[in-house]
Short mmCIF file of C-alpha atoms in Angstrom, two decimals:
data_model
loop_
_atom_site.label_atom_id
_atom_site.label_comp_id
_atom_site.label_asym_id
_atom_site.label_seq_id
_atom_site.Cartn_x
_atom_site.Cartn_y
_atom_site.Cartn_z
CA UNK A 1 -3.94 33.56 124.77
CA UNK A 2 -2.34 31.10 126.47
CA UNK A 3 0.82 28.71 125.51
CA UNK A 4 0.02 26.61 122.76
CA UNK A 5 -0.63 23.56 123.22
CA UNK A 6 1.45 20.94 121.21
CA UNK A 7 -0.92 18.06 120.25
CA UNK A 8 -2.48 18.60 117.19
CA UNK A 9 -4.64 15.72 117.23
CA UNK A 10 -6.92 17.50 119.85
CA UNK A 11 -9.30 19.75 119.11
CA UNK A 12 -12.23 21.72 120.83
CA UNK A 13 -15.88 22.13 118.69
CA UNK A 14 -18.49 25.32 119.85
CA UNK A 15 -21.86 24.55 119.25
CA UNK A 16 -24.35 27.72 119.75
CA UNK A 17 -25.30 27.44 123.46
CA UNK A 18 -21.99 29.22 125.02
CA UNK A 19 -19.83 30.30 122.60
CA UNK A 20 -18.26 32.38 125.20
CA UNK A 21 -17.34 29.77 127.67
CA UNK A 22 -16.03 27.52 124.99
CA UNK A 23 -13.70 30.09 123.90
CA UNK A 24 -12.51 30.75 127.35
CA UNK A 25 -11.89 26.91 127.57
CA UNK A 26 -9.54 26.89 124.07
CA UNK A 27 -7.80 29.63 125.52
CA UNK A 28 -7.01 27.71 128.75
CA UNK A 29 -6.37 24.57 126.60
CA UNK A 30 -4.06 26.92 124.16
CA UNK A 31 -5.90 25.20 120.91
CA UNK A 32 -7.96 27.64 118.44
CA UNK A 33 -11.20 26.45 118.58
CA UNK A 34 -12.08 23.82 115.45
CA UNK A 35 -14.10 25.54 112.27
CA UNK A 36 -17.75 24.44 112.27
CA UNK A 37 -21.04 25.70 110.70
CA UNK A 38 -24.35 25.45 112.39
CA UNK A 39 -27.69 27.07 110.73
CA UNK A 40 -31.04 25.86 109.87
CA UNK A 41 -32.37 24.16 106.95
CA UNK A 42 -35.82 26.35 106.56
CA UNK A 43 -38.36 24.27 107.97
CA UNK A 44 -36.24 24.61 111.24
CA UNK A 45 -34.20 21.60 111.06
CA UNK A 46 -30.23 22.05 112.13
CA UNK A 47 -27.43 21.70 109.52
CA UNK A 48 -24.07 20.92 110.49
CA UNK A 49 -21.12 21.44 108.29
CA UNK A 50 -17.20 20.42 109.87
CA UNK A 51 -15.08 22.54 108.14
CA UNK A 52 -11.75 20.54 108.53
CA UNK A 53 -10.26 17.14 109.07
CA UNK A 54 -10.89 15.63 112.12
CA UNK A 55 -9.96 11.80 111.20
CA UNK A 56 -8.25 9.98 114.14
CA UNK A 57 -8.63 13.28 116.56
CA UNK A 58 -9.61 13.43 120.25
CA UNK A 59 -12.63 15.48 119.90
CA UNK A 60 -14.12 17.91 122.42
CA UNK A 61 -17.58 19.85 121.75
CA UNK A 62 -18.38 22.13 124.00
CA UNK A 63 -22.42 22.54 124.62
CA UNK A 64 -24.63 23.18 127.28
CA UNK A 65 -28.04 21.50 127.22
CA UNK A 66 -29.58 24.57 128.18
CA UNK A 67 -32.52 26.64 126.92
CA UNK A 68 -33.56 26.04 124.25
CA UNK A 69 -33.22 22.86 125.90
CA UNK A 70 -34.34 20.54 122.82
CA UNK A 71 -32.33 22.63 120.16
CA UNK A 72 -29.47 22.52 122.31
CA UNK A 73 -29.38 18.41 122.75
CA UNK A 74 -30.59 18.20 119.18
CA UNK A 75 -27.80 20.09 117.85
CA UNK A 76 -25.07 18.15 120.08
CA UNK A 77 -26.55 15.01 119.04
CA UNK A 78 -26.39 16.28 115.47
CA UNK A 79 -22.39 17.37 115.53
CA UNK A 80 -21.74 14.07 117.54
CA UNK A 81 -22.95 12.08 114.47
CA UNK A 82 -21.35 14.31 111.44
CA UNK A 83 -17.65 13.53 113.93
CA UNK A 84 -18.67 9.71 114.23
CA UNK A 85 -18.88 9.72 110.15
CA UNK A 86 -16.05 11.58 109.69
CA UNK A 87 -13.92 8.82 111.75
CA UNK A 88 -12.75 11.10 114.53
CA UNK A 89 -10.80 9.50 117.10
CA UNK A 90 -12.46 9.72 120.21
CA UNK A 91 -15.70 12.12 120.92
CA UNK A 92 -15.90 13.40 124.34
CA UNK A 93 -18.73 15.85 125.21
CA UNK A 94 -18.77 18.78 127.43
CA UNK A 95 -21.81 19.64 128.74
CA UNK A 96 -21.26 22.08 131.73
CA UNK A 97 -24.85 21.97 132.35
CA UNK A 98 -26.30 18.77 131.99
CA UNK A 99 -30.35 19.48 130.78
CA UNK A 100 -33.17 16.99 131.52
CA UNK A 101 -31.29 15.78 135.32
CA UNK A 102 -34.23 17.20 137.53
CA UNK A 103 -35.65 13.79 136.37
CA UNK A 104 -33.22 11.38 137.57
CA UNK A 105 -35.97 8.72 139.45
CA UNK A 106 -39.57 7.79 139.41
CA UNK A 107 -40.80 9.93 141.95
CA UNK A 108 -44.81 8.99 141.44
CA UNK A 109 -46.43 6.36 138.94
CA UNK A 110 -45.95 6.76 135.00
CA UNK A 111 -43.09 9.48 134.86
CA UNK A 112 -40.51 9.38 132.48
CA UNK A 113 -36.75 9.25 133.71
CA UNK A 114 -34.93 11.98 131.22
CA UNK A 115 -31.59 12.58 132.78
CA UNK A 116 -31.11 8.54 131.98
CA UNK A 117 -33.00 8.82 128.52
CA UNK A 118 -30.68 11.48 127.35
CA UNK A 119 -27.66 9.76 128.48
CA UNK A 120 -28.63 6.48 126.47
CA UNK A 121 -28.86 9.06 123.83
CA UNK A 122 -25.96 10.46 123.97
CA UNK A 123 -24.32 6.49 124.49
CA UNK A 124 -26.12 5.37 120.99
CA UNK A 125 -24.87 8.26 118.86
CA UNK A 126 -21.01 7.41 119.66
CA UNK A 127 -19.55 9.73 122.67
CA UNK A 128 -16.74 7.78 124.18
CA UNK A 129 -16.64 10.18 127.17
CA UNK A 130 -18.85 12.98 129.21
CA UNK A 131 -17.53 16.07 131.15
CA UNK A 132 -20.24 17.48 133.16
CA UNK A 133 -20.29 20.19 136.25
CA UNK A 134 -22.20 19.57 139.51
CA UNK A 135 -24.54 17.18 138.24
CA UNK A 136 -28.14 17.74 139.61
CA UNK A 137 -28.12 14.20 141.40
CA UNK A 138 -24.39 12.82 141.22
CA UNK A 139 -25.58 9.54 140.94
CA UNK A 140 -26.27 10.34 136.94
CA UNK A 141 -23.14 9.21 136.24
CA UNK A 142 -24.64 5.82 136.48
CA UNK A 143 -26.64 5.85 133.98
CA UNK A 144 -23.79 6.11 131.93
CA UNK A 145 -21.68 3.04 130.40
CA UNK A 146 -18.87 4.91 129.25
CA UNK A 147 -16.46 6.83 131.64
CA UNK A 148 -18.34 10.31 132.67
CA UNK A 149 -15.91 12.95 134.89
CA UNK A 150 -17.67 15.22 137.13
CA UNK A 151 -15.78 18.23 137.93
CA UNK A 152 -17.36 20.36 141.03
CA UNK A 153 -18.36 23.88 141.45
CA UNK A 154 -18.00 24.13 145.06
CA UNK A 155 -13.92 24.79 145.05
CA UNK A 156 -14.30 27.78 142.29
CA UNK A 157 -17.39 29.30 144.72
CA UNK A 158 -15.03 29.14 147.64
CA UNK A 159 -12.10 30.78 145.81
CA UNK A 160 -14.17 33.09 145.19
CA UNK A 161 -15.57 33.70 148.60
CA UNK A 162 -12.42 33.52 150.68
CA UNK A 163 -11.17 36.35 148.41
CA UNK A 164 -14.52 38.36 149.58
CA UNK A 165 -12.95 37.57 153.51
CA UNK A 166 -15.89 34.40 154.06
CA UNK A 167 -14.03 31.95 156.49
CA UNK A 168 -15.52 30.81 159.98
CA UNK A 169 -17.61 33.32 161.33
CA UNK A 170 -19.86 33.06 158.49
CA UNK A 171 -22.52 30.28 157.86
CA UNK A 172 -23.07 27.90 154.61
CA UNK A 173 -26.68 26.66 154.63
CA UNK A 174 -28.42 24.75 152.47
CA UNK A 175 -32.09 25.33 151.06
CA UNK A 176 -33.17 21.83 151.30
CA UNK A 177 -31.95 18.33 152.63
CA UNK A 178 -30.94 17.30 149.27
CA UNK A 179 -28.07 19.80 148.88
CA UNK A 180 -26.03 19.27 152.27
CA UNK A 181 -23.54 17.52 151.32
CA UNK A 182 -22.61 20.30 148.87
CA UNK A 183 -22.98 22.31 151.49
CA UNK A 184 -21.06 20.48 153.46
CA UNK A 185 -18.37 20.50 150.76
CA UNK A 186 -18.32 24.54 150.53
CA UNK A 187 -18.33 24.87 154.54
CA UNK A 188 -14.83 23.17 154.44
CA UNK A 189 -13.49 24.94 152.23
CA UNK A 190 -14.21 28.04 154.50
CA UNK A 191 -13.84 26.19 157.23
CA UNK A 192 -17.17 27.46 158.51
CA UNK A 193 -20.46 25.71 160.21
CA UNK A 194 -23.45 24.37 158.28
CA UNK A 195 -27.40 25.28 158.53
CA UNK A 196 -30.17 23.43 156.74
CA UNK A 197 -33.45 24.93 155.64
CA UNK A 198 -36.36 22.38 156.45
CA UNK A 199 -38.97 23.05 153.58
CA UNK A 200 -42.01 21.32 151.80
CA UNK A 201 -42.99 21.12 148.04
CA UNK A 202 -46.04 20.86 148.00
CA UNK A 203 -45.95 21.11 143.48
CA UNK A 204 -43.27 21.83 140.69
CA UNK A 205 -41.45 25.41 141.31
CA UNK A 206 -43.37 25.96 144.60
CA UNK A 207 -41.68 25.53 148.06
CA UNK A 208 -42.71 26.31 151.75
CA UNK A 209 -39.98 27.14 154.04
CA UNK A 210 -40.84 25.43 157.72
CA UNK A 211 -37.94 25.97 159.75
CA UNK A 212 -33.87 26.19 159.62
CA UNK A 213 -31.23 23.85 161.02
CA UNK A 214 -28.93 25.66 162.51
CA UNK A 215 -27.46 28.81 164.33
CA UNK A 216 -28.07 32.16 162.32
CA UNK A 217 -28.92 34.88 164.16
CA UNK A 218 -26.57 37.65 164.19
CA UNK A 219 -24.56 35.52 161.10
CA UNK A 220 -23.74 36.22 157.68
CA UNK A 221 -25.12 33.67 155.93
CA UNK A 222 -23.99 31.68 152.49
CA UNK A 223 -26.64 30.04 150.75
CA UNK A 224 -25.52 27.32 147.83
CA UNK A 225 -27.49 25.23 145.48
CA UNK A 226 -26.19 23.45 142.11
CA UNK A 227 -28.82 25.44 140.16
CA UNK A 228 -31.39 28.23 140.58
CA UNK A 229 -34.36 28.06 138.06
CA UNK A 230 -37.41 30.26 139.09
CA UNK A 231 -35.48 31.10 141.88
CA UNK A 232 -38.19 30.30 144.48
CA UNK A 233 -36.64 28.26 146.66
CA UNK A 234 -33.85 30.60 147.04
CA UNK A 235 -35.72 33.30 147.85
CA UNK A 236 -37.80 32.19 150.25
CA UNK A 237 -34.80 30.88 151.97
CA UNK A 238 -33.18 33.91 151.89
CA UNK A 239 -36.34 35.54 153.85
CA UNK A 240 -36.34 33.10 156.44
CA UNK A 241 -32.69 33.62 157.00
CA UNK A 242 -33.38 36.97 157.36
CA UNK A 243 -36.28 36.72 159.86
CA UNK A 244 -34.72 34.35 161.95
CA UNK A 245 -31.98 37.13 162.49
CA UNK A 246 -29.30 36.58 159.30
CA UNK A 247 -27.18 39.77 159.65
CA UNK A 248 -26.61 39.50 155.54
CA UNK A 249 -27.48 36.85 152.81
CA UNK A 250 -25.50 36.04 150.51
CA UNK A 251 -26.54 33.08 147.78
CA UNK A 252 -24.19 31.10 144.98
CA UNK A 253 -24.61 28.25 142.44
CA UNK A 254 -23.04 26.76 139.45
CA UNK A 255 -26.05 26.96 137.13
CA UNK A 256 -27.95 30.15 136.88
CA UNK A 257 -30.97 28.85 134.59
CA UNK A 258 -32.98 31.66 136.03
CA UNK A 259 -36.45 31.29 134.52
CA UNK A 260 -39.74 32.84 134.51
CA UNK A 261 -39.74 35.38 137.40
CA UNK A 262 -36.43 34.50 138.65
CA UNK A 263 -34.66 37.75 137.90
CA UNK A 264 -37.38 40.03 139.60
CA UNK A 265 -37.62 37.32 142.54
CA UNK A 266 -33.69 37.87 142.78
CA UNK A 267 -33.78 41.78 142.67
CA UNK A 268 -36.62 41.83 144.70
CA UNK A 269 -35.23 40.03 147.40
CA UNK A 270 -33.01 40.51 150.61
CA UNK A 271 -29.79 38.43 148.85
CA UNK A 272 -27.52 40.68 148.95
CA UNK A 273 -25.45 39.09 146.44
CA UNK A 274 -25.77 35.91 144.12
CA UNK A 275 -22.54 34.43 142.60
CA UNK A 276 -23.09 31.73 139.77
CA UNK A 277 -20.76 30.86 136.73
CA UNK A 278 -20.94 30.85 133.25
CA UNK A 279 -21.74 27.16 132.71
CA UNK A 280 -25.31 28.76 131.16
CA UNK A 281 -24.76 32.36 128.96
CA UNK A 282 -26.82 35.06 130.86
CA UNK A 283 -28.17 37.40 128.41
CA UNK A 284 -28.31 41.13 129.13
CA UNK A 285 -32.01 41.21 130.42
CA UNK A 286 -30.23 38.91 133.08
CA UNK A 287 -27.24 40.69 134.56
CA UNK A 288 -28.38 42.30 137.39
CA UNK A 289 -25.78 44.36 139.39
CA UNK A 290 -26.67 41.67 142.62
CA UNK A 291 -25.57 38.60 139.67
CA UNK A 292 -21.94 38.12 139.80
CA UNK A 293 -20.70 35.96 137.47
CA UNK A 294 -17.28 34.08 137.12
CA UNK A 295 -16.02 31.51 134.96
CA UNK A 296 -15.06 27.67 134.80
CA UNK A 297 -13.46 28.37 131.69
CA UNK A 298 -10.04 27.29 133.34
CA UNK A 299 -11.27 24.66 135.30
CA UNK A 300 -12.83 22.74 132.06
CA UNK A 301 -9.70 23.72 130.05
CA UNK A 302 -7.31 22.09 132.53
CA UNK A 303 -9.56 19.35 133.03
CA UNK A 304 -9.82 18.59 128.96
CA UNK A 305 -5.60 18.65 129.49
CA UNK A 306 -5.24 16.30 131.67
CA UNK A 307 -7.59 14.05 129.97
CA UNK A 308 -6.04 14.67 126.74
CA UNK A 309 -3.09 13.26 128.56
CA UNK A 310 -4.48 10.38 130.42
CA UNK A 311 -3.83 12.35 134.35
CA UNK A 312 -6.32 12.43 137.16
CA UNK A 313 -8.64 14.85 137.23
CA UNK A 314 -9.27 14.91 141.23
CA UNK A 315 -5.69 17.42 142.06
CA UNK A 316 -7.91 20.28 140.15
CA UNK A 317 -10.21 20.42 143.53
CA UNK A 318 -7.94 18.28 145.66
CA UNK A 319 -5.13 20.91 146.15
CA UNK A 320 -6.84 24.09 144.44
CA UNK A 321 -5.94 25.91 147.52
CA UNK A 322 -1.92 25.15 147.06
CA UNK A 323 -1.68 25.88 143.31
CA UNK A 324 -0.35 22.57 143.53
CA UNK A 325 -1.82 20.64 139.74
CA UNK A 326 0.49 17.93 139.14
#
């Protein structure tokens, strides 16, 4: 484990989504994690129980709005208000994947905008602060009134990747027009060119690749999106890459929510290899050999540090290259 850390007024909740990451995060942090009970009344309803004193203490719960979506956000919405009565400090949510942000907008008449209904959720029950990872549209953090930090995958990916020998002979495309600029992000860490695939949507979870932005041919290419869900897009990508003369295909993102026929789209396909991190648990039935998975245990942990101690956040991604975090 590492050093302890010496503030005893902070302390770090798991609620049932990841229980793995959140224990990777206290270890970072150097606190134990704080004693909690979560079951089920038996209709179904959640019961929380805090098992120790948490008046006056910086709070951190750790929970990922992922599936079960609903009993994920009910259950954080649920510990939020047991901590609220029990007069801790301040409450600051971690949610490394943020649920509900596909719908950030109107995008045709009479549709609901979730990613801002859960955040005026989240606002009413009494968090003082949100930590989220590559929100699905960045401008989310809007719809928040209280301050919201938005740590990025793209510098953990790279680390990653420069360690497998990427750099500047390989290519970094993105799978649609909304995701260059993360794209863009990754490319400098590698210092390598960008290429854009051009597609239509015609419905929900159904995309037509038209035609990609870019040199590929005889390139090994890097695709990167913040999540993959049925993994359709990213597929199809990765076959277009390949016939317009990709020599390899490699694909990455921060939130593997892999859905439906995702996994046998994934093995199925030419990808040759798909890093993601642990933001969302991947259950057995989901680790495929092609599925590499690694960890922003550390950067949350350092991130809840320098909170915890009123620092900038920014010199986690600013000089990750440098091991340089003051």
């Amino acid at each position: 484990m590492s050093q302890q850390y010496f503030d005893s007024k902070l302390k770090i909740f798991a609620l049932n989504s990841n229980r793995p990451l959140a224990e990777k995060i206290a270890e970072t942090v150097g606190v134990p994690l704080g004693k909690t009970s979560v079951d089920r009344f038996s209709d179904g309803e959640i019961r929380i129980n805090i098992e120790e004193s948490i008046r006056g203490d910086n709070i951190f719960i750790i929970q990922s709005t992922s599936a079960p979506v609903n009993d994920n956000l009910m259950e954080l919405l649920i510990m939020v208000d047991a901590l609220r009565r029990a007069s801790a400090g301040t409450i600051n949510v971690v949610i490394p994947y943020y649920g509900y942000a596909r719908q950030d907008r109107k995008a045709r008449s009479r549709e609901p905008i979730t990613a801002k209904l859960v955040a005026n959720m989240l606002q009413v029950d009494g968090v003082d602060r949100v930590v989220s990872l590559d929100l699905h549209a960045a401008q989310i953090q809007g719809f928040f009134d209280i301050p919201v930090d938005h740590l990025m995958g793209a510098p953990l990916l790279a680390d990653y990747f420069i360690k497998e020998g990427f750099g500047s002979n390989d290519v970094v495309v993105s799978p649609d027009h909304g995701g260059v600029s993360r794209a863009r992000a990754l490319a400098e860490f590698l210092k390598a060119p960008i290429a854009i695939i051009d597609k239509r949507r015609p419905e929900a979870n159904v995309a037509e690749i038209m035609n990609i932005i870019g040199d590929v041919e005889g390139k090994r290419c890097l695709m990167i999106d913040d999540m993959i869900d049925t993994a359709g897009t990213i597929t199809l990508g990765a076959q277009a890459l390949v016939d317009a003369g990709a020599s390899e295909v490699y694909a990455c993102c921060t939130h593997p929510v892999l859905s439906g026929p995702a996994i046998e789209r994934i093995q199925k396909s030419p990808i040759k290899q798909l890093v993601v991190t642990d933001t969302i648990q991947l259950p057995k039935e989901k680790q495929l050999d092609k599925i590499k998975q690694v960890s922003v245990g550390p950067l949350i942990g350092d991130a809840i540090k320098r909170i915890n101690e009123d620092k900038p956040v920014s010199p986690l991604f600013r000089n990750r290259f440098r091991g340089d975090k003051s």
